[in-house]
mmCIF file of C-alpha atoms in Angstrom:
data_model
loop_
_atom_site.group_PDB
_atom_site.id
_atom_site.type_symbol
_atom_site.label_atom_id
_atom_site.label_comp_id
_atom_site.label_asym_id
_atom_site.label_seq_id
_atom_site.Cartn_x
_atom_site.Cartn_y
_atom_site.Cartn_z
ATOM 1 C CA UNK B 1 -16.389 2.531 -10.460
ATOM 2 C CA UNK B 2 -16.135 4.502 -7.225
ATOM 3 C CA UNK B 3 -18.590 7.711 -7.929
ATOM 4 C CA UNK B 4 -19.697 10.877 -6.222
ATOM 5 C CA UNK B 5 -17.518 12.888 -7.685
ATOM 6 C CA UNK B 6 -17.912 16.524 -6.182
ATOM 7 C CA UNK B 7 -17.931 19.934 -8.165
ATOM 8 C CA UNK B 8 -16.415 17.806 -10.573
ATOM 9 C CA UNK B 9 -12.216 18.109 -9.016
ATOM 10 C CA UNK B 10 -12.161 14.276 -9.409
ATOM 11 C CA UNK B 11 -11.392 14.181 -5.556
ATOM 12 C CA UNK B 12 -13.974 11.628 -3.745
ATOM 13 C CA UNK B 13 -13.921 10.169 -0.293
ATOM 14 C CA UNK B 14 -13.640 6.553 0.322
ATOM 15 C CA UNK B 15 -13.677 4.206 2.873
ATOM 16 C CA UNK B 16 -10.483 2.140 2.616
ATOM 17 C CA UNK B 17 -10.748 -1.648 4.580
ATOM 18 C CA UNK B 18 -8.567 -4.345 3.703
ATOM 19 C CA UNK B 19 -5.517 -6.146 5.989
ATOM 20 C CA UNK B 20 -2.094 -6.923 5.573
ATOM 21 C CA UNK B 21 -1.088 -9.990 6.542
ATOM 22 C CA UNK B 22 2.299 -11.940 7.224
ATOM 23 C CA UNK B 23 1.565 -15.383 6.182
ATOM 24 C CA UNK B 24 4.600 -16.160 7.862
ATOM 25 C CA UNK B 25 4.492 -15.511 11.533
ATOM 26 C CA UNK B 26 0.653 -15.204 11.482
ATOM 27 C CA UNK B 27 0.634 -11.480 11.511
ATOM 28 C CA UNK B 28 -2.653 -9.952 10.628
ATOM 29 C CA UNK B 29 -2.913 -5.842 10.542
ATOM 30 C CA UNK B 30 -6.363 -5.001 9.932
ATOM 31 C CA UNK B 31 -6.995 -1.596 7.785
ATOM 32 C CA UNK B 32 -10.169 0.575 8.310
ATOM 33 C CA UNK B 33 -9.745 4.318 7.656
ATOM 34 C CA UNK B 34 -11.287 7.107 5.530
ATOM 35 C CA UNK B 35 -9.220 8.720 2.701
ATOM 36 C CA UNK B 36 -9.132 10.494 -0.539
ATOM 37 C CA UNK B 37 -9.312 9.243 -3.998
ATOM 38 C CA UNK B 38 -7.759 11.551 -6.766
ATOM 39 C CA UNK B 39 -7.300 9.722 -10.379
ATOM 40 C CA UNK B 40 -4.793 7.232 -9.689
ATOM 41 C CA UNK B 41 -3.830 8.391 -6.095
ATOM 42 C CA UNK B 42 -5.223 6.886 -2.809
ATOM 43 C CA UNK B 43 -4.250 8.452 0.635
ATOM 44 C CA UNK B 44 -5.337 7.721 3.809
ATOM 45 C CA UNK B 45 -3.771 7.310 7.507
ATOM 46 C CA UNK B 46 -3.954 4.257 9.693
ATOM 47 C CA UNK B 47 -2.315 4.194 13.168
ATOM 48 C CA UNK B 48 -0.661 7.542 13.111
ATOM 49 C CA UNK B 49 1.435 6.058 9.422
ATOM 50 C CA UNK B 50 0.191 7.858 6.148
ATOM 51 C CA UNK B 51 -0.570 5.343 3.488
ATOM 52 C CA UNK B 52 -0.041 7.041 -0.373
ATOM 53 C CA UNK B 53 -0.812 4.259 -3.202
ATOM 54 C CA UNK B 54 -0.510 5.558 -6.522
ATOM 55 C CA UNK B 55 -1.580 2.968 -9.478
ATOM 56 C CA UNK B 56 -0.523 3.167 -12.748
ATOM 57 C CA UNK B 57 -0.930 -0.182 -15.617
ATOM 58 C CA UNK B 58 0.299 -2.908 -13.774
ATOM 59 C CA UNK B 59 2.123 -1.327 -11.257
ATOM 60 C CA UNK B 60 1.704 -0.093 -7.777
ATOM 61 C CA UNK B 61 3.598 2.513 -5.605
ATOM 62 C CA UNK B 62 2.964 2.249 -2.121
ATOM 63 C CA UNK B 63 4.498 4.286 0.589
ATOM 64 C CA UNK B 64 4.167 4.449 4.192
ATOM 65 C CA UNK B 65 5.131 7.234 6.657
ATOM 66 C CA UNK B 66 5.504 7.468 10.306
ATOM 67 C CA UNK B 67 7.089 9.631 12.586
ATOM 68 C CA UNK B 68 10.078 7.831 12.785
ATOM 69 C CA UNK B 69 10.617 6.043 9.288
ATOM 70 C CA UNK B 70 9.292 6.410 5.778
ATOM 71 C CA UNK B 71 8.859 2.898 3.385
ATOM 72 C CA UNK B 72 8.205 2.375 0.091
ATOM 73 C CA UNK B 73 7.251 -0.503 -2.853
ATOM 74 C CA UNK B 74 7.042 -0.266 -6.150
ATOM 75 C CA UNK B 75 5.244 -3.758 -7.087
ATOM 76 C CA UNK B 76 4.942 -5.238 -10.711
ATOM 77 C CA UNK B 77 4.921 -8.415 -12.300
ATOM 78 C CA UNK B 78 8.784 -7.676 -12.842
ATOM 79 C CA UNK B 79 10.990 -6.517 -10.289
ATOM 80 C CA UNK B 80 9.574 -5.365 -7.539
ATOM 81 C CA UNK B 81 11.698 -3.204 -4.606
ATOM 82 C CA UNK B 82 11.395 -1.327 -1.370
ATOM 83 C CA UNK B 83 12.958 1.346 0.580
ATOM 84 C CA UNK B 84 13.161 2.136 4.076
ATOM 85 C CA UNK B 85 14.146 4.807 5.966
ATOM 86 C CA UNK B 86 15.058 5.599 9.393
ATOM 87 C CA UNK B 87 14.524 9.528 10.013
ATOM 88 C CA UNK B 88 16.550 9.757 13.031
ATOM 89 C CA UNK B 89 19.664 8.533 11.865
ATOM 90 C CA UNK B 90 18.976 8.884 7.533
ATOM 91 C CA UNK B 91 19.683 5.751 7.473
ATOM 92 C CA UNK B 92 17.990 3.597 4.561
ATOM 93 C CA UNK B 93 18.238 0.479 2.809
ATOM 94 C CA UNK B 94 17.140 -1.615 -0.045
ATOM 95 C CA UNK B 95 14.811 -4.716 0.268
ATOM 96 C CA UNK B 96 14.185 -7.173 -2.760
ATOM 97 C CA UNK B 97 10.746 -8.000 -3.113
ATOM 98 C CA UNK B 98 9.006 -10.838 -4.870
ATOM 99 C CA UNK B 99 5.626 -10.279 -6.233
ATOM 100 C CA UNK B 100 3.156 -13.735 -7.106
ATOM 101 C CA UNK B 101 0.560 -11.866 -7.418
ATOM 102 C CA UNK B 102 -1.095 -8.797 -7.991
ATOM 103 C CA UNK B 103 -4.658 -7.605 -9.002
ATOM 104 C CA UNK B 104 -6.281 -3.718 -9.222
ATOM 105 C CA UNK B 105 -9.392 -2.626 -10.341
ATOM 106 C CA UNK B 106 -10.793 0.635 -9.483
ATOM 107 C CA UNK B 107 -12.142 -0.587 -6.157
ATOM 108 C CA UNK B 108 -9.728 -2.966 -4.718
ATOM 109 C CA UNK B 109 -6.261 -3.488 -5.092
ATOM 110 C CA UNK B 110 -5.055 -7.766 -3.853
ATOM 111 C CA UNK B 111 -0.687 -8.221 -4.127
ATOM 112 C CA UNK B 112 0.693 -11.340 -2.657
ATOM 113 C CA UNK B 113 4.376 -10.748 -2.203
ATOM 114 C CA UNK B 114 7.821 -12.180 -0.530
ATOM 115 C CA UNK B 115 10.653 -9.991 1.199
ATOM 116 C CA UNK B 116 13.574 -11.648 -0.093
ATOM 117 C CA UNK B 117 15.801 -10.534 3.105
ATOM 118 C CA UNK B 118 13.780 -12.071 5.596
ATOM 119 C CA UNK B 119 11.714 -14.396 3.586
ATOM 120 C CA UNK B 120 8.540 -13.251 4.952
ATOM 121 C CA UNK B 121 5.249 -13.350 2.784
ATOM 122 C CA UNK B 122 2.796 -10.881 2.930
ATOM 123 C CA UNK B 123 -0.601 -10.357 1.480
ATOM 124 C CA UNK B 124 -1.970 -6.637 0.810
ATOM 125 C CA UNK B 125 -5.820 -6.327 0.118
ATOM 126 C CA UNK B 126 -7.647 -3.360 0.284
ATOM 127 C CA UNK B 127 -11.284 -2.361 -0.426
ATOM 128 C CA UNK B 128 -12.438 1.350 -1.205
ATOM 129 C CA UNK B 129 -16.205 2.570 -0.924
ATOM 130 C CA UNK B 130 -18.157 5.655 -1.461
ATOM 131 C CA UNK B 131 -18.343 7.513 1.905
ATOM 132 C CA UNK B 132 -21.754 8.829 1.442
#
């Protein structure tokens, strides 16, 4: 259990490090960033995108915003979908997404996962510490 919990608001600092991969085409993104835990709510930024996970029992929302676009999973054991949007021209669509695996605990959170529409697999780890 992630601790330091300060003047008891719940809100703690972590160290998020993890990768997401494209098993694929052999596409590795590596992840290394401060953020903020609250509860069941992660945020942190990474490249100039905002990453918000929120976890609830057996399910995980992800969503990732840039400048230009805004994307977003909901993963279970399921159905599991995503959104993206292009800002510039609102224009969005629907992806289907196959999930084959996914683990949380309170420190790390592990989904292996397929994008239907391009057949791609992925694989989303990510480790949070105490910043101290």
């Amino acid at each position: 259990m992630i601790a330091n919990e300060k003047f008891g608001s719940g809100i703690i600092k972590v160290k998020v490090t993890g990768y997401l991969k494209n098993n694929t085409e052999n596409e590795l993104l590596k992840i290394s960033a401060i953020g903020i835990k609250n509860k069941n709510k992660i945020t942190y930024f990474d490249n100039d995108v905002k990453y918000t996970i929120k976890i609830k029992e057996n399910e995980v929302y992800l969503s990732r915003e840039g400048a230009s676009f805004f994307n977003s999973f909901l993963f279970n054991n399921k159905k599991s979908t995503s959104n993206y949007l292009l800002k510039e021209n609102n224009y969005n669509f629907d992806l289907e997404i196959l999930t084959s695996f996914i683990d949380v605990k309170d420190n790390h959170i592990h989904i292996n996962y397929k994008i239907v529409e391009t057949n791609c697999d992925y694989e989303y780890q990510i480790e949070m510490s105490d910043v101290i």
